[in-house]
PDB file of C-alpha atoms in Angstrom:
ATOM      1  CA  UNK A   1       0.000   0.000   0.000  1.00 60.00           C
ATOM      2  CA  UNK A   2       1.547   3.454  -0.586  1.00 66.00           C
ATOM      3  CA  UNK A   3       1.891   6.260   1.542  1.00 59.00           C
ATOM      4  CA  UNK A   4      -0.961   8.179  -0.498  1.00 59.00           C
ATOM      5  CA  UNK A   5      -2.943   5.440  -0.092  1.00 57.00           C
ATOM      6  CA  UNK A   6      -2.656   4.711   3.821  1.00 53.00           C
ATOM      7  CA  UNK A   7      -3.315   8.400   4.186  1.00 58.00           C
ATOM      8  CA  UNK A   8      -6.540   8.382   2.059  1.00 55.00           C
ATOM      9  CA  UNK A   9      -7.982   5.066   4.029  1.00 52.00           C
ATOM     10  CA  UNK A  10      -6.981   6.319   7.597  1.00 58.00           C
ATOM     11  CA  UNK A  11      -8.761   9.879   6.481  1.00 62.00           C
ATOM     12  CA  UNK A  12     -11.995   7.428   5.415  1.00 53.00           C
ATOM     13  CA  UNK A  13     -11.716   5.962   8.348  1.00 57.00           C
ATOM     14  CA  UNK A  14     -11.625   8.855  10.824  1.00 47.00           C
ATOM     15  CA  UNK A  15     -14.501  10.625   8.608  1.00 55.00           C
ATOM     16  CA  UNK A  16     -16.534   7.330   9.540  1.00 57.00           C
ATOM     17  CA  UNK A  17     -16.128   7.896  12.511  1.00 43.00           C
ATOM     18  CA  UNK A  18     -16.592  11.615  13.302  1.00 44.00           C
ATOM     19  CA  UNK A  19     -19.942  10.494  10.906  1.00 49.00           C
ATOM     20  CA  UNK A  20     -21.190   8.011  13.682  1.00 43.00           C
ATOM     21  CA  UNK A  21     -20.062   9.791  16.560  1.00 40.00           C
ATOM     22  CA  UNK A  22     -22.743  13.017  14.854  1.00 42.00           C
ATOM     23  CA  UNK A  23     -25.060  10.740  14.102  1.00 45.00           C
ATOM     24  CA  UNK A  24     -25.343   9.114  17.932  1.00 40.00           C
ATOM     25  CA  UNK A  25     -25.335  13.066  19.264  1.00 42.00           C
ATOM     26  CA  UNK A  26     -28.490  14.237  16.901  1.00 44.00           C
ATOM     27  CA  UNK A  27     -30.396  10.881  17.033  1.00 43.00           C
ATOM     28  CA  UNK A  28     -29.870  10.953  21.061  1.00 41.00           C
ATOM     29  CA  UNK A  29     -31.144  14.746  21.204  1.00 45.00           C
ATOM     30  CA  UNK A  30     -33.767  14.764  18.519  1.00 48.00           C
ATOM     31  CA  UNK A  31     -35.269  11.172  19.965  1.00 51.00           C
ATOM     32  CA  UNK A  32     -36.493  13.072  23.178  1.00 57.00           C
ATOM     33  CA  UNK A  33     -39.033  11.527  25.829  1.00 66.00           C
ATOM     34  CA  UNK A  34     -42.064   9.577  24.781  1.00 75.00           C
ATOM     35  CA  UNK A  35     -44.673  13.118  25.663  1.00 78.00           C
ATOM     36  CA  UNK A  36     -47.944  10.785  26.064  1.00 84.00           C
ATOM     37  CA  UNK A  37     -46.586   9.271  29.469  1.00 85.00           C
ATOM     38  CA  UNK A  38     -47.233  13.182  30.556  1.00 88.00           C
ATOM     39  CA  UNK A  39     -50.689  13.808  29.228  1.00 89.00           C
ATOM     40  CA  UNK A  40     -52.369  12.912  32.318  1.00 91.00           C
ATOM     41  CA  UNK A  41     -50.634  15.337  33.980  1.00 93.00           C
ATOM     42  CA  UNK A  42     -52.266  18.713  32.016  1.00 93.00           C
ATOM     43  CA  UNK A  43     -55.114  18.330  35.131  1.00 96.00           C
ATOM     44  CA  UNK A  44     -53.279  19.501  38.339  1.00 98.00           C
ATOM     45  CA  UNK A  45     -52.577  16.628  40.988  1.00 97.00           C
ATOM     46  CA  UNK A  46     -50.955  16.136  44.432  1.00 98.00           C
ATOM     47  CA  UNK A  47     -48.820  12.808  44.799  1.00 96.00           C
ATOM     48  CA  UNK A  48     -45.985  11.814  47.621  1.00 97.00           C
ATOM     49  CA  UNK A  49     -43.132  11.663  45.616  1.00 96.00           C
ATOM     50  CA  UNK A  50     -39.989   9.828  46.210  1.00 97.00           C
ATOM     51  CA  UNK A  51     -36.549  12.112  47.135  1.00 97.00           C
ATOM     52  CA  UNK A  52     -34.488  12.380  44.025  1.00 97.00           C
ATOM     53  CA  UNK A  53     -30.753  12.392  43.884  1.00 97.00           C
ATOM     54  CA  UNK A  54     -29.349  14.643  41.558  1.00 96.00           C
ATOM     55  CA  UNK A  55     -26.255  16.857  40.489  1.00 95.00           C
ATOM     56  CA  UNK A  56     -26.925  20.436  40.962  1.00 94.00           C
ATOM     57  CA  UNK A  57     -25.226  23.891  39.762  1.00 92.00           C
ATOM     58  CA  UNK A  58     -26.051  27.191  41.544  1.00 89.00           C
ATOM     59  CA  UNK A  59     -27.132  30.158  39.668  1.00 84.00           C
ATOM     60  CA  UNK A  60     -28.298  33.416  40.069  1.00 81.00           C
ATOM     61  CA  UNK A  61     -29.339  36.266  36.616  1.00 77.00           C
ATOM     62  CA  UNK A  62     -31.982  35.984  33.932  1.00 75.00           C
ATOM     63  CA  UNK A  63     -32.718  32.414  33.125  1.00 71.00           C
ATOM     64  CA  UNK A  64     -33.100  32.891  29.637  1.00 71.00           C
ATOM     65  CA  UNK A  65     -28.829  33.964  29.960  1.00 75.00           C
ATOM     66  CA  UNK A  66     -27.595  31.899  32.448  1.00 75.00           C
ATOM     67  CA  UNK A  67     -29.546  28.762  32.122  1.00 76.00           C
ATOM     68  CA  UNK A  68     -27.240  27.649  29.222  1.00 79.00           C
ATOM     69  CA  UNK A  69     -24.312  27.917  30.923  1.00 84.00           C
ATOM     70  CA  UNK A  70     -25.688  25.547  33.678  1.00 85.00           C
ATOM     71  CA  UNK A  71     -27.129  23.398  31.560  1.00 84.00           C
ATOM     72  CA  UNK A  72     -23.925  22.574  29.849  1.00 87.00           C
ATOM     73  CA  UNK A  73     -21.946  22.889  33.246  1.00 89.00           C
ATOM     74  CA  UNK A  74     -24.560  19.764  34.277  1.00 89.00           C
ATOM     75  CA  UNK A  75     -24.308  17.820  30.849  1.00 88.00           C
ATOM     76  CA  UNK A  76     -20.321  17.688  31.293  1.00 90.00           C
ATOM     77  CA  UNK A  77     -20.190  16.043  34.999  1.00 91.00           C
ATOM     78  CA  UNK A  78     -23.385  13.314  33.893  1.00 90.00           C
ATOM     79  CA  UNK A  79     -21.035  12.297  30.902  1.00 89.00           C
ATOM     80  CA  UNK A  80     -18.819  11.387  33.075  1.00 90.00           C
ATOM     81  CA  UNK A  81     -20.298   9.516  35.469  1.00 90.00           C
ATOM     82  CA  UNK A  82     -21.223   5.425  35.144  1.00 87.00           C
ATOM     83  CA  UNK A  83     -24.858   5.870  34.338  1.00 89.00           C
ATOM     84  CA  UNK A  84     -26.969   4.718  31.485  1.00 84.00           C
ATOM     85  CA  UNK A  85     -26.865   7.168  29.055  1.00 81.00           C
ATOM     86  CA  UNK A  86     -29.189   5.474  26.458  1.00 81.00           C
ATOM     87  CA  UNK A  87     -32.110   7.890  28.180  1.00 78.00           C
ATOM     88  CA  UNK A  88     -32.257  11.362  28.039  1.00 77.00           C
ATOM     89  CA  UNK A  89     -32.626  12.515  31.257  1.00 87.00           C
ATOM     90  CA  UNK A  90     -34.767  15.878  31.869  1.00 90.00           C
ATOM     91  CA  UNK A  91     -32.816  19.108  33.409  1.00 92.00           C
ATOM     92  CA  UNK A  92     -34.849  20.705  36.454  1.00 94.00           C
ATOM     93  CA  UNK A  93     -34.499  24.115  37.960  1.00 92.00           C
ATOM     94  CA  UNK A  94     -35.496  24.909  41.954  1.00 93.00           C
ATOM     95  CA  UNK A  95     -36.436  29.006  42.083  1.00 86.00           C
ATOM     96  CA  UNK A  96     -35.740  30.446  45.674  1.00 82.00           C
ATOM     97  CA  UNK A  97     -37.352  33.684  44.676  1.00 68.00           C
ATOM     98  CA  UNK A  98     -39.627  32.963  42.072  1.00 65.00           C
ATOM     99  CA  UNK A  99     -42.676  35.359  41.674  1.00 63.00           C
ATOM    100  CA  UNK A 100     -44.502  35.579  37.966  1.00 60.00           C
ATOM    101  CA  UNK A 101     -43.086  38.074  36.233  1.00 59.00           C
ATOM    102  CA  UNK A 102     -39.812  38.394  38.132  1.00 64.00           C
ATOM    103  CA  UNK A 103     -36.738  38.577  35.705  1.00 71.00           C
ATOM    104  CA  UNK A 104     -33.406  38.016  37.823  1.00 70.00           C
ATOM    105  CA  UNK A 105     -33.874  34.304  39.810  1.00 73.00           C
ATOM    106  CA  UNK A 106     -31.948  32.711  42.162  1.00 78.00           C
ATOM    107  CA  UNK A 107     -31.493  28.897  42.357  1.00 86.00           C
ATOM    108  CA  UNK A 108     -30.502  25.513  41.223  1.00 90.00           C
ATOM    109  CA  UNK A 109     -30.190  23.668  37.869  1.00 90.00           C
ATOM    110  CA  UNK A 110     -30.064  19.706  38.369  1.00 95.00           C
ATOM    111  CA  UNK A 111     -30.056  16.298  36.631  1.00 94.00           C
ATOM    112  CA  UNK A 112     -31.587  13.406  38.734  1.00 95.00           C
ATOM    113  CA  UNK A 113     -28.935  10.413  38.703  1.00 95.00           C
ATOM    114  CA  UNK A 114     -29.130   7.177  40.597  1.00 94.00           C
ATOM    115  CA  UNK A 115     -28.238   6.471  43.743  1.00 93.00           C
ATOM    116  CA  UNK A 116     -25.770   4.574  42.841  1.00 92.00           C
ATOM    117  CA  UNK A 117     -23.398   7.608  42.172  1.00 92.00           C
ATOM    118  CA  UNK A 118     -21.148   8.623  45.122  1.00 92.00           C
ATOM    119  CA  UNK A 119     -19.414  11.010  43.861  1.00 91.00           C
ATOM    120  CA  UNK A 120     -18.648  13.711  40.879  1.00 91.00           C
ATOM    121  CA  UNK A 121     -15.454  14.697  39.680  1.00 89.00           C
ATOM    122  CA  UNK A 122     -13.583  17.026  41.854  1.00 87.00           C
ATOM    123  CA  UNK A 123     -12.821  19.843  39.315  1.00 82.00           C
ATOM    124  CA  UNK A 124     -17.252  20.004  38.497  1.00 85.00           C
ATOM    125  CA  UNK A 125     -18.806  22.937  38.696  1.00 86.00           C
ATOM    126  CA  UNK A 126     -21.406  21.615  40.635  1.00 90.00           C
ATOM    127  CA  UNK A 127     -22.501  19.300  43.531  1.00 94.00           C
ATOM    128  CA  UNK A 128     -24.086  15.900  44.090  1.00 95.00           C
ATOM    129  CA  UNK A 129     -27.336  16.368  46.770  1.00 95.00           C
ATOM    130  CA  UNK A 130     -30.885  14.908  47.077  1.00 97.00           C
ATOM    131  CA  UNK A 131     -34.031  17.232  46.680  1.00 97.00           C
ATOM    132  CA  UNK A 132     -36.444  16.141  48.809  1.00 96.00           C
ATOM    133  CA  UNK A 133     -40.096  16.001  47.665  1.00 97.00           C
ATOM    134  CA  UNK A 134     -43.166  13.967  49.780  1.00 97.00           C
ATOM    135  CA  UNK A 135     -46.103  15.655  49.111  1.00 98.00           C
ATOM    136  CA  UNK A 136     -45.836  17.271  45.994  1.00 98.00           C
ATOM    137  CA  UNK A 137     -48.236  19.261  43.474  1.00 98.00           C
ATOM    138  CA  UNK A 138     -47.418  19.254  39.814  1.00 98.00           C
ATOM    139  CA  UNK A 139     -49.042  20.496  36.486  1.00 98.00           C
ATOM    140  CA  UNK A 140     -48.070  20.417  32.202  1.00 97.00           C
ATOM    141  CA  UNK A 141     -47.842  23.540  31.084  1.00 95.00           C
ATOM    142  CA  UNK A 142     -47.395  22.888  27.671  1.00 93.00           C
ATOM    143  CA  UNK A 143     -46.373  26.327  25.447  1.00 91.00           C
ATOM    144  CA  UNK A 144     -43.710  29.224  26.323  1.00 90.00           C
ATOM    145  CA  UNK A 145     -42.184  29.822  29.061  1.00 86.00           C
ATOM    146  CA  UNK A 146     -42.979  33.163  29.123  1.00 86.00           C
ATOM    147  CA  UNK A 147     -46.973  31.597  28.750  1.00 89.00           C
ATOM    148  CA  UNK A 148     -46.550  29.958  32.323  1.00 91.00           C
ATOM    149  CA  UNK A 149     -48.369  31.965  34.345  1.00 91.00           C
ATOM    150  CA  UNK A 150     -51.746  30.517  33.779  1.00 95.00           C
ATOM    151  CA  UNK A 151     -50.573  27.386  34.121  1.00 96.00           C
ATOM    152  CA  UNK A 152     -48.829  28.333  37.853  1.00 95.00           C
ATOM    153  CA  UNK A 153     -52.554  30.129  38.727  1.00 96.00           C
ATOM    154  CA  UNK A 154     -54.114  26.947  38.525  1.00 97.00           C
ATOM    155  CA  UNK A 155     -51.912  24.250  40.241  1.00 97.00           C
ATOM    156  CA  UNK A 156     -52.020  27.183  42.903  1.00 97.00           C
ATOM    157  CA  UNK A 157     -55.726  27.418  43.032  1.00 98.00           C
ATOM    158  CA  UNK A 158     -55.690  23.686  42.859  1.00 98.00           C
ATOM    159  CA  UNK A 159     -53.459  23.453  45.790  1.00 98.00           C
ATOM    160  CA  UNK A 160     -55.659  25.655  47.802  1.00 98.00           C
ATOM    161  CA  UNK A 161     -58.693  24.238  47.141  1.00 98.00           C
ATOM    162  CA  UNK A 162     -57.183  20.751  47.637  1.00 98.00           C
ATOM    163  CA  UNK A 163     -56.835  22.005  51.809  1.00 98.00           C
ATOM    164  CA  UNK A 164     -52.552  21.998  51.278  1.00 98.00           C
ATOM    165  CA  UNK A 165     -50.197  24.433  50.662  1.00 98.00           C
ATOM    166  CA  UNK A 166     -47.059  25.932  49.380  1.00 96.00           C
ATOM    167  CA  UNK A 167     -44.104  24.629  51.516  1.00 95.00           C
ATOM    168  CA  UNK A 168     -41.185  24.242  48.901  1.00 89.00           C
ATOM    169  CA  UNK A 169     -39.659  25.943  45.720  1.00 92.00           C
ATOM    170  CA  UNK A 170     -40.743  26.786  42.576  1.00 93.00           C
ATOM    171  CA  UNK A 171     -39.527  24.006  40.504  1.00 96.00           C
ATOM    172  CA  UNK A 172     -39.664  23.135  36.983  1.00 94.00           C
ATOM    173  CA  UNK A 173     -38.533  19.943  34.413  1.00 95.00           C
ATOM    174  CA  UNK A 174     -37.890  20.978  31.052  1.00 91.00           C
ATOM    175  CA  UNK A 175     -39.352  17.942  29.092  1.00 91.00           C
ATOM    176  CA  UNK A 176     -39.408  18.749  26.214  1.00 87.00           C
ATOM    177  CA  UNK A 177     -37.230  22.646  25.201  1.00 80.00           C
ATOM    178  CA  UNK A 178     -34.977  24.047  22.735  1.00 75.00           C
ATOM    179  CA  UNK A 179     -32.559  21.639  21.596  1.00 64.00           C
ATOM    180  CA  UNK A 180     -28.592  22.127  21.471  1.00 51.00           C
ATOM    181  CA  UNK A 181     -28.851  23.090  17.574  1.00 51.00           C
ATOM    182  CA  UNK A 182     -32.362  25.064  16.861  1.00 55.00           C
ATOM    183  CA  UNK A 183     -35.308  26.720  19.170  1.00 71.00           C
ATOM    184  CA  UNK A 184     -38.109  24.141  18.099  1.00 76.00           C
ATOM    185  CA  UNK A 185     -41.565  25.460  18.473  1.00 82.00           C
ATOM    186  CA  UNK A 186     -42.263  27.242  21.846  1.00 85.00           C
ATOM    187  CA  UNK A 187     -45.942  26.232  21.562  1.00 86.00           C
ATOM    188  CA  UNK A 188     -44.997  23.015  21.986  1.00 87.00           C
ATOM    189  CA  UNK A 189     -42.502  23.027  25.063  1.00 89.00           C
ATOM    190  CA  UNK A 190     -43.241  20.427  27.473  1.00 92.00           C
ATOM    191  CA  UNK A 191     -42.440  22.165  31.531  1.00 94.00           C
ATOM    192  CA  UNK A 192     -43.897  20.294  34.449  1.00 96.00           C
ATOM    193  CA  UNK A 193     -44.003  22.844  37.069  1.00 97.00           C
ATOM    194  CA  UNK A 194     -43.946  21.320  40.960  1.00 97.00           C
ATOM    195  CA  UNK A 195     -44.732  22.760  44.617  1.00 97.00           C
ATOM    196  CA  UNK A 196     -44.164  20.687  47.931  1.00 97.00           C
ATOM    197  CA  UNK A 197     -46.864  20.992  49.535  1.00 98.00           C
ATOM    198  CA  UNK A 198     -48.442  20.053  52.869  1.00 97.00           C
ATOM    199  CA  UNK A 199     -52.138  19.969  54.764  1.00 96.00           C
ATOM    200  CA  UNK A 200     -52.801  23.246  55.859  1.00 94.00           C
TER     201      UNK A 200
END
């Protein structure tokens, strides 16, 4: 074989690669969750939920700037940890200080992982705690973000009217968002929004 010839095959080779390696990244973020498993949630409902451990990153500015930065921060400690990667797994936000309408937040970004991690790498930007849940009231709000408030009004009159109330942060689980490469539709972002709640 000549030298032009090894050269060609190993750049083949390495293009067959890089073409696998793409194809793995868009078919794992374009696959998503199945959405019909969260239908039933669109009517507001109170369940005791199990505590969740997760990785978490602090942050504090307008979400729509700062949450990618967290995001990503999160996405490069779960790569490498020994989990099954084969599902996507949902990023979450905690609010401290959420109100509607309120444009600088303060809070937490956070991937649930098994139990079965002890640890994260030293160098993350980030930390490995358990959010605690129990009682908990959660809703679909399926549009915009910035369409939420509705949504929050009603798991809040539900809540009320249910004899419980507010006792934890404003959280959220981006199901379904924008994606690393394009926006996607708005109207069709999939956010359950959550309370902890307890009998008033």
């Amino acid at each position: 074989m000549t030298k032009k010839s090894l050269i060609a095959l190993i750049i083949v080779i390495v293009l067959i690669v890089l073409a696998g390696v793409a194809g793995s990244i868009v078919y794992f973020f374009t696959k998503g969750p199945d959405l019909a498993q969260f239908e039933h949630l669109k009517a507001p409902q109170i369940t005791n939920r199990p505590d969740e451990q997760v990785i978490a990153v602090k942050l504090e500015g307008v979400p729509g700037d700062v949450a990618g930065q967290a995001i990503s921060d999160l996405y490069k400690i779960y790569y490498q940890l020994d989990v099954d990667k084969n599902t996507p797994v949902a990023p979450k936000a905690r609010w401290k200080n959420f109100k509607e309408g309120e444009e600088t937040l303060a809070g937490e970004f956070a991937l649930t992982v098994p139990t079965s991690v002890s640890s994260i790498p030293e160098n993350a930007n980030g930390e490995l705690v358990m959010w605690d849940y129990g009682d908990t009231a959660e809703i679909l709000h399926v549009g915009s973000y910035d369409a939420e408030d509705e949504t929050i009004e009603k798991l809040k009159q539900y809540i009320n009217n249910e004899g419980y109330e507010i006792v934890g942060d404003h959280e959220e689980e981006y199901i379904k968002g924008p994606g690393m490469f394009f926006e996607g539709n708005p109207d069709k972002y999939y956010t359950i929004i959550r309370y902890q709640v307890k009998k008033k």
